[in-house]
Amino acid sequence: MRLALISDTHLAPVAAAFNANAEAAIDWIETWAPDAVIHLGDVTADGAEDPDQFEHARVLLSRLSAPLHCLPGNHDVGDCPPANGTKEPPFSSRRLAQFRAALGADQWWFARDGWTLIGLNSQLFASGDAEDALQAEWLENELAAVRGPVALFLHKPLVLETHEDTPDHPRFAPLEARRRLARLLADRPALVVSGHVHQHRRRRIGVADHLWAPSTAFLLPDSVQPRLGDKQVGLLTLELSPDGGWRAEMVSPAAMVSHDVLDHPEVYPQVLEMKRSAM
């Protein structure tokens, strides 16, 4: 099975540069002709604040011919703890409903070529919303019936280095969710794929391979975010083999520009203060 993975497109009518990079990604994907496309979240620049951005994103992404499976990110539906205390809006069930109406289910699974592919809404983790417990129960029931390799897709990476990383960090899943997923994935071949960090990295942690997808939209400079992997805009191809093997490649189409988020106050006015702080 051949998959194209895109993440952190940050689409909005005002985000012309980010829209153009997403269009370059779509053009490349259409040429490659995958079996499906998975969007790992932060589809919109700020759907959590402006739900009209969902329709803009839906129209742009409708150019894809392959089936599209989207997951919500913090910019789409708000963030879960431990983002409390940051300037991120908190998770909103109302925004989640608007995400679903425009972009489809936020939790999904399908099986092909011996693999089970599962999409999770990481923004529900530790949110206190009733759907967090429902999602956990759904996942446990699905995995109980699976015997082959599993590919798990979500917006936030589960871990930086280990499932016991402390203290909790807003860029990674909360400790309780990490431990729960580690228990469910124990003793089975697994691949965990995420976005959110705007960096590309692959790492073996415990029994699972962890793969980070880059952003198509922009990079965060080292003055704002530590370098944990490769900082380059692009997308990933992922090929899953019936024997449980997998192969991923980073792709940066020629038409895609490596934007620095600090150069785009028309999308995120708060970067002006970030620029001043970095000087």
PDB file of C-alpha atoms in Angstrom:
ATOM      1  CA  MET A   1       0.000   0.000   0.000  1.00  0.00           C
ATOM      2  CA  ARG A   2       1.267   3.448  -0.934  1.00  0.00           C
ATOM      3  CA  LEU A   3       0.327   6.441   1.224  1.00  0.00           C
ATOM      4  CA  ALA A   4       1.084  10.148   0.921  1.00  0.00           C
ATOM      5  CA  LEU A   5       1.355  11.879   4.294  1.00  0.00           C
ATOM      6  CA  ILE A   6       0.882  15.620   4.645  1.00  0.00           C
ATOM      7  CA  SER A   7       0.762  17.634   7.840  1.00  0.00           C
ATOM      8  CA  ASP A   8       0.507  21.119   9.250  1.00  0.00           C
ATOM      9  CA  THR A   9      -0.705  22.771   6.061  1.00  0.00           C
ATOM     10  CA  HIS A  10      -2.081  25.789   8.009  1.00  0.00           C
ATOM     11  CA  LEU A  11      -4.575  26.699   5.287  1.00  0.00           C
ATOM     12  CA  ALA A  12      -6.569  29.935   5.343  1.00  0.00           C
ATOM     13  CA  PRO A  13      -7.718  32.583   2.833  1.00  0.00           C
ATOM     14  CA  VAL A  14      -5.105  34.976   4.257  1.00  0.00           C
ATOM     15  CA  ALA A  15      -2.286  32.368   4.180  1.00  0.00           C
ATOM     16  CA  ALA A  16      -1.348  32.676   0.492  1.00  0.00           C
ATOM     17  CA  ALA A  17       2.195  31.351   0.942  1.00  0.00           C
ATOM     18  CA  PHE A  18       1.061  28.309   2.917  1.00  0.00           C
ATOM     19  CA  ASN A  19      -1.779  27.620   0.485  1.00  0.00           C
ATOM     20  CA  ALA A  20       0.727  27.666  -2.390  1.00  0.00           C
ATOM     21  CA  ASN A  21       2.946  25.104  -0.649  1.00  0.00           C
ATOM     22  CA  ALA A  22      -0.072  22.848  -0.088  1.00  0.00           C
ATOM     23  CA  GLU A  23      -0.961  23.148  -3.763  1.00  0.00           C
ATOM     24  CA  ALA A  24       2.604  22.159  -4.679  1.00  0.00           C
ATOM     25  CA  ALA A  25       2.249  19.112  -2.423  1.00  0.00           C
ATOM     26  CA  ILE A  26      -1.071  18.196  -4.042  1.00  0.00           C
ATOM     27  CA  ASP A  27       0.393  18.522  -7.538  1.00  0.00           C
ATOM     28  CA  TRP A  28       3.225  16.161  -6.587  1.00  0.00           C
ATOM     29  CA  ILE A  29       0.851  13.684  -4.923  1.00  0.00           C
ATOM     30  CA  GLU A  30      -1.382  13.608  -7.982  1.00  0.00           C
ATOM     31  CA  THR A  31       1.632  12.625 -10.082  1.00  0.00           C
ATOM     32  CA  TRP A  32       2.711   9.937  -7.611  1.00  0.00           C
ATOM     33  CA  ALA A  33      -0.866   8.542  -7.417  1.00  0.00           C
ATOM     34  CA  PRO A  34      -0.986   6.954  -3.940  1.00  0.00           C
ATOM     35  CA  ASP A  35      -3.693   4.594  -2.700  1.00  0.00           C
ATOM     36  CA  ALA A  36      -4.700   7.141  -0.039  1.00  0.00           C
ATOM     37  CA  VAL A  37      -3.646  10.445   1.489  1.00  0.00           C
ATOM     38  CA  ILE A  38      -3.477  11.020   5.238  1.00  0.00           C
ATOM     39  CA  HIS A  39      -3.458  14.529   6.691  1.00  0.00           C
ATOM     40  CA  LEU A  40      -1.925  14.513  10.169  1.00  0.00           C
ATOM     41  CA  GLY A  41      -3.555  17.686  11.459  1.00  0.00           C
ATOM     42  CA  ASP A  42      -3.340  21.455  11.689  1.00  0.00           C
ATOM     43  CA  VAL A  43      -5.201  21.451   8.426  1.00  0.00           C
ATOM     44  CA  THR A  44      -6.141  25.086   9.019  1.00  0.00           C
ATOM     45  CA  ALA A  45      -4.135  28.080  10.154  1.00  0.00           C
ATOM     46  CA  ASP A  46      -6.635  28.820  12.934  1.00  0.00           C
ATOM     47  CA  GLY A  47      -9.889  26.939  12.511  1.00  0.00           C
ATOM     48  CA  ALA A  48     -10.034  26.814  16.314  1.00  0.00           C
ATOM     49  CA  GLU A  49     -10.686  30.573  16.194  1.00  0.00           C
ATOM     50  CA  ASP A  50     -12.199  30.989  12.703  1.00  0.00           C
ATOM     51  CA  PRO A  51     -14.325  28.009  11.581  1.00  0.00           C
ATOM     52  CA  ASP A  52     -14.723  29.484   8.077  1.00  0.00           C
ATOM     53  CA  GLN A  53     -11.210  28.199   7.426  1.00  0.00           C
ATOM     54  CA  PHE A  54     -12.523  24.622   7.391  1.00  0.00           C
ATOM     55  CA  GLU A  55     -14.447  25.259   4.168  1.00  0.00           C
ATOM     56  CA  HIS A  56     -11.417  26.929   2.586  1.00  0.00           C
ATOM     57  CA  ALA A  57      -9.326  23.863   3.454  1.00  0.00           C
ATOM     58  CA  ARG A  58     -11.988  21.458   2.210  1.00  0.00           C
ATOM     59  CA  VAL A  59     -12.104  23.141  -1.206  1.00  0.00           C
ATOM     60  CA  LEU A  60      -8.323  23.201  -1.607  1.00  0.00           C
ATOM     61  CA  LEU A  61      -7.889  19.572  -0.518  1.00  0.00           C
ATOM     62  CA  SER A  62     -10.746  18.434  -2.792  1.00  0.00           C
ATOM     63  CA  ARG A  63      -8.220  18.538  -5.651  1.00  0.00           C
ATOM     64  CA  LEU A  64      -6.819  15.238  -4.361  1.00  0.00           C
ATOM     65  CA  SER A  65      -7.990  12.214  -6.362  1.00  0.00           C
ATOM     66  CA  ALA A  66      -7.052   9.566  -3.788  1.00  0.00           C
ATOM     67  CA  PRO A  67      -9.190   8.975  -0.687  1.00  0.00           C
ATOM     68  CA  LEU A  68      -8.331  11.541   1.999  1.00  0.00           C
ATOM     69  CA  HIS A  69      -8.298  10.799   5.731  1.00  0.00           C
ATOM     70  CA  CYS A  70      -7.840  13.856   7.980  1.00  0.00           C
ATOM     71  CA  LEU A  71      -6.995  14.212  11.656  1.00  0.00           C
ATOM     72  CA  PRO A  72      -7.511  17.373  13.726  1.00  0.00           C
ATOM     73  CA  GLY A  73      -4.684  19.385  15.237  1.00  0.00           C
ATOM     74  CA  ASN A  74      -4.497  22.083  17.875  1.00  0.00           C
ATOM     75  CA  HIS A  75      -4.951  24.837  15.275  1.00  0.00           C
ATOM     76  CA  ASP A  76      -8.145  23.100  14.100  1.00  0.00           C
ATOM     77  CA  VAL A  77     -10.010  22.231  17.300  1.00  0.00           C
ATOM     78  CA  GLY A  78      -7.923  23.631  20.155  1.00  0.00           C
ATOM     79  CA  ASP A  79      -5.297  21.974  22.324  1.00  0.00           C
ATOM     80  CA  CYS A  80      -5.400  19.447  25.133  1.00  0.00           C
ATOM     81  CA  PRO A  81      -3.440  19.603  28.385  1.00  0.00           C
ATOM     82  CA  PRO A  82      -0.571  20.173  29.117  1.00  0.00           C
ATOM     83  CA  ALA A  83      -1.031  23.170  26.792  1.00  0.00           C
ATOM     84  CA  ASN A  84      -2.912  24.903  29.610  1.00  0.00           C
ATOM     85  CA  GLY A  85      -1.110  28.120  30.398  1.00  0.00           C
ATOM     86  CA  THR A  86      -0.016  28.665  26.804  1.00  0.00           C
ATOM     87  CA  LYS A  87      -1.805  30.942  24.356  1.00  0.00           C
ATOM     88  CA  GLU A  88      -3.362  27.999  22.518  1.00  0.00           C
ATOM     89  CA  PRO A  89      -7.176  27.878  22.662  1.00  0.00           C
ATOM     90  CA  PRO A  90      -8.404  24.855  24.649  1.00  0.00           C
ATOM     91  CA  PHE A  91     -10.034  21.890  22.956  1.00  0.00           C
ATOM     92  CA  SER A  92     -13.560  22.693  21.770  1.00  0.00           C
ATOM     93  CA  SER A  93     -16.199  20.054  21.014  1.00  0.00           C
ATOM     94  CA  ARG A  94     -18.005  22.680  18.925  1.00  0.00           C
ATOM     95  CA  ARG A  95     -14.952  23.151  16.707  1.00  0.00           C
ATOM     96  CA  LEU A  96     -14.574  19.377  16.465  1.00  0.00           C
ATOM     97  CA  ALA A  97     -18.125  19.119  15.130  1.00  0.00           C
ATOM     98  CA  GLN A  98     -17.302  21.780  12.524  1.00  0.00           C
ATOM     99  CA  PHE A  99     -14.103  19.942  11.589  1.00  0.00           C
ATOM    100  CA  ARG A 100     -16.058  16.719  11.079  1.00  0.00           C
ATOM    101  CA  ALA A 101     -18.707  18.449   8.965  1.00  0.00           C
ATOM    102  CA  ALA A 102     -16.082  19.843   6.581  1.00  0.00           C
ATOM    103  CA  LEU A 103     -13.296  17.258   6.606  1.00  0.00           C
ATOM    104  CA  GLY A 104     -14.815  13.978   7.771  1.00  0.00           C
ATOM    105  CA  ALA A 105     -14.238  11.625  10.678  1.00  0.00           C
ATOM    106  CA  ASP A 106     -11.511  12.431  13.210  1.00  0.00           C
ATOM    107  CA  GLN A 107     -11.118   8.747  14.183  1.00  0.00           C
ATOM    108  CA  TRP A 108     -10.951   5.980  11.587  1.00  0.00           C
ATOM    109  CA  TRP A 109      -9.467   2.644  10.684  1.00  0.00           C
ATOM    110  CA  PHE A 110      -9.049   0.512   7.612  1.00  0.00           C
ATOM    111  CA  ALA A 111      -7.138  -2.660   6.777  1.00  0.00           C
ATOM    112  CA  ARG A 112      -5.099  -3.474   3.699  1.00  0.00           C
ATOM    113  CA  ASP A 113      -2.121  -5.627   2.736  1.00  0.00           C
ATOM    114  CA  GLY A 114      -1.990  -7.208   6.183  1.00  0.00           C
ATOM    115  CA  TRP A 115      -1.815  -3.845   7.978  1.00  0.00           C
ATOM    116  CA  THR A 116      -4.400  -2.164  10.186  1.00  0.00           C
ATOM    117  CA  LEU A 117      -4.305   1.629   9.880  1.00  0.00           C
ATOM    118  CA  ILE A 118      -5.855   3.626  12.722  1.00  0.00           C
ATOM    119  CA  GLY A 119      -6.353   7.377  12.961  1.00  0.00           C
ATOM    120  CA  LEU A 120      -6.685   8.922  16.443  1.00  0.00           C
ATOM    121  CA  ASN A 121      -7.738  12.371  17.595  1.00  0.00           C
ATOM    122  CA  SER A 122      -4.825  13.332  19.874  1.00  0.00           C
ATOM    123  CA  GLN A 123      -6.542  16.614  20.804  1.00  0.00           C
ATOM    124  CA  LEU A 124      -8.989  14.621  22.934  1.00  0.00           C
ATOM    125  CA  PHE A 125      -6.222  13.285  25.200  1.00  0.00           C
ATOM    126  CA  ALA A 126      -6.712  14.467  28.809  1.00  0.00           C
ATOM    127  CA  SER A 127      -9.194  17.072  27.560  1.00  0.00           C
ATOM    128  CA  GLY A 128     -11.889  16.070  30.031  1.00  0.00           C
ATOM    129  CA  ASP A 129     -14.309  15.650  27.140  1.00  0.00           C
ATOM    130  CA  ALA A 130     -16.453  12.503  27.251  1.00  0.00           C
ATOM    131  CA  GLU A 131     -15.218  11.560  23.787  1.00  0.00           C
ATOM    132  CA  ASP A 132     -11.712  10.961  25.144  1.00  0.00           C
ATOM    133  CA  ALA A 133     -12.920   7.905  27.088  1.00  0.00           C
ATOM    134  CA  LEU A 134     -15.053   6.762  24.147  1.00  0.00           C
ATOM    135  CA  GLN A 135     -12.062   6.959  21.813  1.00  0.00           C
ATOM    136  CA  ALA A 136      -9.893   4.997  24.260  1.00  0.00           C
ATOM    137  CA  GLU A 137     -12.538   2.268  24.514  1.00  0.00           C
ATOM    138  CA  TRP A 138     -12.958   2.181  20.725  1.00  0.00           C
ATOM    139  CA  LEU A 139      -9.202   1.835  20.199  1.00  0.00           C
ATOM    140  CA  GLU A 140      -8.889  -0.958  22.753  1.00  0.00           C
ATOM    141  CA  ASN A 141     -11.718  -2.879  21.091  1.00  0.00           C
ATOM    142  CA  GLU A 142     -10.218  -2.430  17.628  1.00  0.00           C
ATOM    143  CA  LEU A 143      -6.739  -3.519  18.676  1.00  0.00           C
ATOM    144  CA  ALA A 144      -8.079  -6.574  20.519  1.00  0.00           C
ATOM    145  CA  ALA A 145      -9.118  -8.024  17.162  1.00  0.00           C
ATOM    146  CA  VAL A 146      -5.888  -7.181  15.311  1.00  0.00           C
ATOM    147  CA  ARG A 147      -3.180  -9.792  14.826  1.00  0.00           C
ATOM    148  CA  GLY A 148      -0.919  -8.173  12.242  1.00  0.00           C
ATOM    149  CA  PRO A 149       1.117  -4.952  12.167  1.00  0.00           C
ATOM    150  CA  VAL A 150      -0.524  -1.667  13.136  1.00  0.00           C
ATOM    151  CA  ALA A 151       0.110   1.837  11.821  1.00  0.00           C
ATOM    152  CA  LEU A 152      -1.196   4.491  14.196  1.00  0.00           C
ATOM    153  CA  PHE A 153      -1.677   8.059  12.939  1.00  0.00           C
ATOM    154  CA  LEU A 154      -2.240  11.134  15.117  1.00  0.00           C
ATOM    155  CA  HIS A 155      -1.364  14.821  15.207  1.00  0.00           C
ATOM    156  CA  LYS A 156       0.835  15.001  18.297  1.00  0.00           C
ATOM    157  CA  PRO A 157       3.872  12.737  18.681  1.00  0.00           C
ATOM    158  CA  LEU A 158       3.475  10.360  21.588  1.00  0.00           C
ATOM    159  CA  VAL A 159       6.951  10.906  22.990  1.00  0.00           C
ATOM    160  CA  LEU A 160      10.221  12.746  22.657  1.00  0.00           C
ATOM    161  CA  GLU A 161      12.483   9.956  23.929  1.00  0.00           C
ATOM    162  CA  THR A 162      10.465   7.526  26.122  1.00  0.00           C
ATOM    163  CA  HIS A 163       6.882   6.909  27.193  1.00  0.00           C
ATOM    164  CA  GLU A 164       7.881   8.091  30.677  1.00  0.00           C
ATOM    165  CA  ASP A 165       9.199  11.507  29.582  1.00  0.00           C
ATOM    166  CA  THR A 166       8.451  14.132  32.234  1.00  0.00           C
ATOM    167  CA  PRO A 167       7.384  16.798  32.707  1.00  0.00           C
ATOM    168  CA  ASP A 168       4.591  16.820  30.162  1.00  0.00           C
ATOM    169  CA  HIS A 169       5.286  19.088  27.206  1.00  0.00           C
ATOM    170  CA  PRO A 170       2.609  20.671  24.979  1.00  0.00           C
ATOM    171  CA  ARG A 171       4.280  19.307  21.842  1.00  0.00           C
ATOM    172  CA  PHE A 172       3.779  15.689  22.941  1.00  0.00           C
ATOM    173  CA  ALA A 173       0.922  13.531  24.167  1.00  0.00           C
ATOM    174  CA  PRO A 174       0.118  13.687  27.907  1.00  0.00           C
ATOM    175  CA  LEU A 175       1.727  11.034  30.095  1.00  0.00           C
ATOM    176  CA  GLU A 176      -1.529   9.177  30.803  1.00  0.00           C
ATOM    177  CA  ALA A 177      -2.299   8.809  27.088  1.00  0.00           C
ATOM    178  CA  ARG A 178       1.295   7.753  26.338  1.00  0.00           C
ATOM    179  CA  ARG A 179       1.164   4.995  28.937  1.00  0.00           C
ATOM    180  CA  ARG A 180      -2.217   3.770  27.719  1.00  0.00           C
ATOM    181  CA  LEU A 181      -1.072   3.565  24.106  1.00  0.00           C
ATOM    182  CA  ALA A 182       2.227   1.933  25.059  1.00  0.00           C
ATOM    183  CA  ARG A 183       0.265  -0.776  26.884  1.00  0.00           C
ATOM    184  CA  LEU A 184      -2.069  -1.327  23.931  1.00  0.00           C
ATOM    185  CA  LEU A 185       0.791  -1.509  21.431  1.00  0.00           C
ATOM    186  CA  ALA A 186       2.991  -3.754  23.562  1.00  0.00           C
ATOM    187  CA  ASP A 187       4.275  -6.926  21.897  1.00  0.00           C
ATOM    188  CA  ARG A 188       2.919  -6.086  18.457  1.00  0.00           C
ATOM    189  CA  PRO A 189       4.675  -4.650  15.385  1.00  0.00           C
ATOM    190  CA  ALA A 190       3.690  -0.994  15.252  1.00  0.00           C
ATOM    191  CA  LEU A 191       4.437   2.213  13.417  1.00  0.00           C
ATOM    192  CA  VAL A 192       3.366   5.524  15.022  1.00  0.00           C
ATOM    193  CA  VAL A 193       3.135   8.473  12.614  1.00  0.00           C
ATOM    194  CA  SER A 194       2.570  12.075  13.692  1.00  0.00           C
ATOM    195  CA  GLY A 195       2.996  15.720  12.712  1.00  0.00           C
ATOM    196  CA  HIS A 196       2.801  18.877  14.854  1.00  0.00           C
ATOM    197  CA  VAL A 197       6.538  19.473  15.418  1.00  0.00           C
ATOM    198  CA  HIS A 198       7.238  20.749  11.869  1.00  0.00           C
ATOM    199  CA  GLN A 199      10.293  18.483  11.764  1.00  0.00           C
ATOM    200  CA  HIS A 200      11.053  15.120  10.162  1.00  0.00           C
ATOM    201  CA  ARG A 201      12.405  12.368  12.386  1.00  0.00           C
ATOM    202  CA  ARG A 202      12.333   8.596  12.701  1.00  0.00           C
ATOM    203  CA  ARG A 203      13.192   6.795  15.909  1.00  0.00           C
ATOM    204  CA  ARG A 204      12.741   3.335  17.448  1.00  0.00           C
ATOM    205  CA  ILE A 205      11.188   3.707  20.917  1.00  0.00           C
ATOM    206  CA  GLY A 206      10.254   0.556  22.791  1.00  0.00           C
ATOM    207  CA  VAL A 207       8.637  -1.888  20.384  1.00  0.00           C
ATOM    208  CA  ALA A 208       7.399   0.737  17.924  1.00  0.00           C
ATOM    209  CA  ASP A 209       8.901   2.876  15.180  1.00  0.00           C
ATOM    210  CA  HIS A 210       8.001   6.562  15.510  1.00  0.00           C
ATOM    211  CA  LEU A 211       7.906   8.679  12.364  1.00  0.00           C
ATOM    212  CA  TRP A 212       7.412  12.456  12.312  1.00  0.00           C
ATOM    213  CA  ALA A 213       6.070  14.148   9.194  1.00  0.00           C
ATOM    214  CA  PRO A 214       7.233  17.665   8.301  1.00  0.00           C
ATOM    215  CA  SER A 215       4.986  20.639   7.682  1.00  0.00           C
ATOM    216  CA  THR A 216       4.138  21.667   4.142  1.00  0.00           C
ATOM    217  CA  ALA A 217       3.646  25.259   5.317  1.00  0.00           C
ATOM    218  CA  PHE A 218       6.600  26.617   7.285  1.00  0.00           C
ATOM    219  CA  LEU A 219       9.522  26.046   9.613  1.00  0.00           C
ATOM    220  CA  LEU A 220      10.045  27.317  13.155  1.00  0.00           C
ATOM    221  CA  PRO A 221      13.558  28.770  13.544  1.00  0.00           C
ATOM    222  CA  ASP A 222      15.942  27.471  16.204  1.00  0.00           C
ATOM    223  CA  SER A 223      15.381  30.650  18.217  1.00  0.00           C
ATOM    224  CA  VAL A 224      11.746  29.580  18.687  1.00  0.00           C
ATOM    225  CA  GLN A 225      11.940  25.783  18.687  1.00  0.00           C
ATOM    226  CA  PRO A 226      14.831  23.364  19.406  1.00  0.00           C
ATOM    227  CA  ARG A 227      16.078  21.214  16.560  1.00  0.00           C
ATOM    228  CA  LEU A 228      14.918  17.654  17.253  1.00  0.00           C
ATOM    229  CA  GLY A 229      14.995  16.333  13.696  1.00  0.00           C
ATOM    230  CA  ASP A 230      15.280  17.683  10.152  1.00  0.00           C
ATOM    231  CA  LYS A 231      13.808  21.152   9.616  1.00  0.00           C
ATOM    232  CA  GLN A 232      12.603  21.150   6.027  1.00  0.00           C
ATOM    233  CA  VAL A 233       9.165  21.686   4.500  1.00  0.00           C
ATOM    234  CA  GLY A 234       7.745  18.755   2.582  1.00  0.00           C
ATOM    235  CA  LEU A 235       5.662  15.618   2.774  1.00  0.00           C
ATOM    236  CA  LEU A 236       6.259  11.908   3.294  1.00  0.00           C
ATOM    237  CA  THR A 237       5.606   8.868   1.182  1.00  0.00           C
ATOM    238  CA  LEU A 238       4.927   5.667   3.105  1.00  0.00           C
ATOM    239  CA  GLU A 239       4.889   2.199   1.561  1.00  0.00           C
ATOM    240  CA  LEU A 240       3.562  -0.677   3.680  1.00  0.00           C
ATOM    241  CA  SER A 241       4.461  -4.254   2.735  1.00  0.00           C
ATOM    242  CA  PRO A 242       2.339  -7.356   3.455  1.00  0.00           C
ATOM    243  CA  ASP A 243       5.275  -8.841   5.394  1.00  0.00           C
ATOM    244  CA  GLY A 244       5.056  -6.007   7.945  1.00  0.00           C
ATOM    245  CA  GLY A 245       7.871  -3.950   6.474  1.00  0.00           C
ATOM    246  CA  TRP A 246       7.622  -0.262   5.689  1.00  0.00           C
ATOM    247  CA  ARG A 247       9.543   2.364   3.792  1.00  0.00           C
ATOM    248  CA  ALA A 248       9.198   6.153   4.138  1.00  0.00           C
ATOM    249  CA  GLU A 249      10.775   8.943   2.134  1.00  0.00           C
ATOM    250  CA  MET A 250      10.804  12.699   2.606  1.00  0.00           C
ATOM    251  CA  VAL A 251       9.785  14.689  -0.480  1.00  0.00           C
ATOM    252  CA  SER A 252      10.196  18.438  -1.000  1.00  0.00           C
ATOM    253  CA  PRO A 253       8.645  19.410  -4.350  1.00  0.00           C
ATOM    254  CA  ALA A 254      10.610  22.019  -6.278  1.00  0.00           C
ATOM    255  CA  ALA A 255       7.747  24.513  -6.091  1.00  0.00           C
ATOM    256  CA  MET A 256       7.600  24.342  -2.303  1.00  0.00           C
ATOM    257  CA  VAL A 257       9.229  27.237  -0.379  1.00  0.00           C
ATOM    258  CA  SER A 258      10.802  26.865   3.079  1.00  0.00           C
ATOM    259  CA  HIS A 259       8.950  29.699   4.779  1.00  0.00           C
ATOM    260  CA  ASP A 260       9.964  30.936   8.222  1.00  0.00           C
ATOM    261  CA  VAL A 261       6.838  31.456  10.346  1.00  0.00           C
ATOM    262  CA  LEU A 262       8.327  34.676  11.733  1.00  0.00           C
ATOM    263  CA  ASP A 263       8.024  36.195   8.251  1.00  0.00           C
ATOM    264  CA  HIS A 264       4.244  35.743   8.116  1.00  0.00           C
ATOM    265  CA  PRO A 265       2.488  38.100  10.532  1.00  0.00           C
ATOM    266  CA  GLU A 266      -0.410  38.325   8.059  1.00  0.00           C
ATOM    267  CA  VAL A 267      -1.345  34.816   9.260  1.00  0.00           C
ATOM    268  CA  TYR A 268      -0.017  34.905  12.824  1.00  0.00           C
ATOM    269  CA  PRO A 269       0.284  38.489  14.148  1.00  0.00           C
ATOM    270  CA  GLN A 270       1.832  37.155  17.364  1.00  0.00           C
ATOM    271  CA  VAL A 271       5.078  36.399  15.520  1.00  0.00           C
ATOM    272  CA  LEU A 272       5.930  40.102  15.592  1.00  0.00           C
ATOM    273  CA  GLU A 273       6.429  39.822  19.349  1.00  0.00           C
ATOM    274  CA  MET A 274       8.351  36.574  18.871  1.00  0.00           C
ATOM    275  CA  LYS A 275      10.664  38.351  16.411  1.00  0.00           C
ATOM    276  CA  ARG A 276      11.294  41.176  18.845  1.00  0.00           C
ATOM    277  CA  SER A 277      12.073  38.664  21.601  1.00  0.00           C
ATOM    278  CA  ALA A 278      14.553  36.839  19.364  1.00  0.00           C
ATOM    279  CA  MET A 279      16.512  40.011  18.565  1.00  0.00           C
TER     280      MET A 279
END
